[in-house]
Amino acid sequence: RTVVAYDRHDRPVTAEQVGGAGAMAVLMRDALDPNLLQTLEGTPALVHAGPFANIAHGNASLVADLVGARGGDYLITEAGFG
C-alpha cells in the first residue's frame, strides 16, 4: 500500500484509491533491474534506482551490490554526497 496523500480528515489516500497503483507497478517493474553501464575508464558499473529524481547519474542499490559482488573480487559503492 502506497500512501500518496492525506484527505481533509488526515486519513491516508492510497495509490489504489486514486487509480494509480497499476501504473506505478508498471514503472517500478523495470526500475528493479540494475543497469550495466561503463565508466569513462572502461570499468563496468551497475546503477540502480537512485532516490533523487534530479540526479542524472543514479545511485547503486543493494540489488546492484549483490549482483556486482558475485562478479568480481572487489565491490565499491558510492554512498552519497554528504
Coordinates of C-alpha atoms in Angstrom, one line a residue:
R1 CA 0.0 0.0 0.0
T2 CA 1.5 3.3 -1.1
V3 CA 0.2 6.5 0.6
V4 CA 0.2 9.3 -2.0
A5 CA -1.7 12.0 0.0
Y6 CA -3.9 12.7 3.0
D7 CA -7.5 13.9 2.9
R8 CA -9.0 16.8 4.9
H9 CA -9.6 14.5 7.8
D10 CA -5.9 13.4 7.9
R11 CA -6.7 10.0 6.6
P12 CA -4.3 8.4 4.1
V13 CA -5.2 8.2 0.4
T14 CA -3.6 5.3 -1.4
A15 CA -2.4 5.0 -5.0
E16 CA -5.0 2.3 -5.4
Q17 CA -7.8 4.7 -4.3
V18 CA -6.9 7.2 -7.0
G19 CA -6.3 4.6 -9.7
G20 CA -2.6 4.9 -9.9
A21 CA -1.4 1.6 -8.4
G22 CA -1.3 -0.3 -11.7
A23 CA 0.7 2.4 -13.5
M24 CA 3.1 2.7 -10.6
A25 CA 3.7 -1.0 -10.6
V26 CA 4.5 -1.0 -14.4
L27 CA 7.0 1.8 -13.9
M28 CA 8.7 0.1 -11.0
R29 CA 8.9 -3.3 -12.7
D30 CA 11.8 -2.1 -14.9
A31 CA 13.3 0.0 -12.1
L32 CA 14.1 -3.2 -10.1
D33 CA 16.6 -4.3 -12.7
P34 CA 20.1 -2.9 -12.4
N35 CA 21.6 -1.2 -15.5
L36 CA 25.0 -2.3 -16.6
L37 CA 26.9 0.9 -17.6
Q38 CA 30.5 1.6 -18.5
T39 CA 32.6 4.3 -16.7
L40 CA 34.9 6.7 -18.7
E41 CA 37.8 4.4 -17.7
G42 CA 36.0 1.3 -19.2
T43 CA 35.1 -0.3 -15.9
P44 CA 31.6 -1.9 -15.6
A45 CA 29.2 -0.1 -13.2
L46 CA 25.8 -1.3 -12.0
V47 CA 23.4 1.6 -11.4
H48 CA 20.0 1.1 -10.0
A49 CA 17.0 3.0 -8.7
G50 CA 18.5 6.3 -7.4
P51 CA 16.4 8.0 -4.7
F52 CA 16.6 11.6 -6.2
A53 CA 14.9 12.5 -9.4
N54 CA 17.2 15.4 -10.0
I55 CA 20.5 13.4 -10.1
A56 CA 21.1 12.1 -13.6
H57 CA 23.8 9.5 -12.8
G58 CA 21.7 7.4 -10.5
N59 CA 22.9 5.5 -7.4
A60 CA 23.8 2.0 -6.5
S61 CA 21.4 -0.2 -4.6
L62 CA 21.6 -3.4 -2.6
V63 CA 20.4 -5.3 -5.7
A64 CA 23.2 -3.9 -7.8
D65 CA 25.7 -4.5 -5.0
L66 CA 24.6 -8.2 -4.7
V67 CA 24.9 -8.7 -8.4
G68 CA 28.2 -6.9 -8.6
A69 CA 29.7 -8.8 -5.6
R70 CA 29.2 -12.1 -7.5
G71 CA 31.2 -10.8 -10.5
G72 CA 34.5 -9.7 -9.0
D73 CA 37.0 -9.6 -6.2
Y74 CA 36.1 -6.0 -5.1
L75 CA 32.9 -4.0 -4.9
I76 CA 32.9 -0.2 -4.5
T77 CA 29.6 1.5 -3.6
E78 CA 29.1 5.3 -3.9
A79 CA 27.4 6.3 -0.7
G80 CA 26.1 9.8 -1.3
F81 CA 27.2 13.4 -1.3
G82 CA 27.4 14.2 2.4

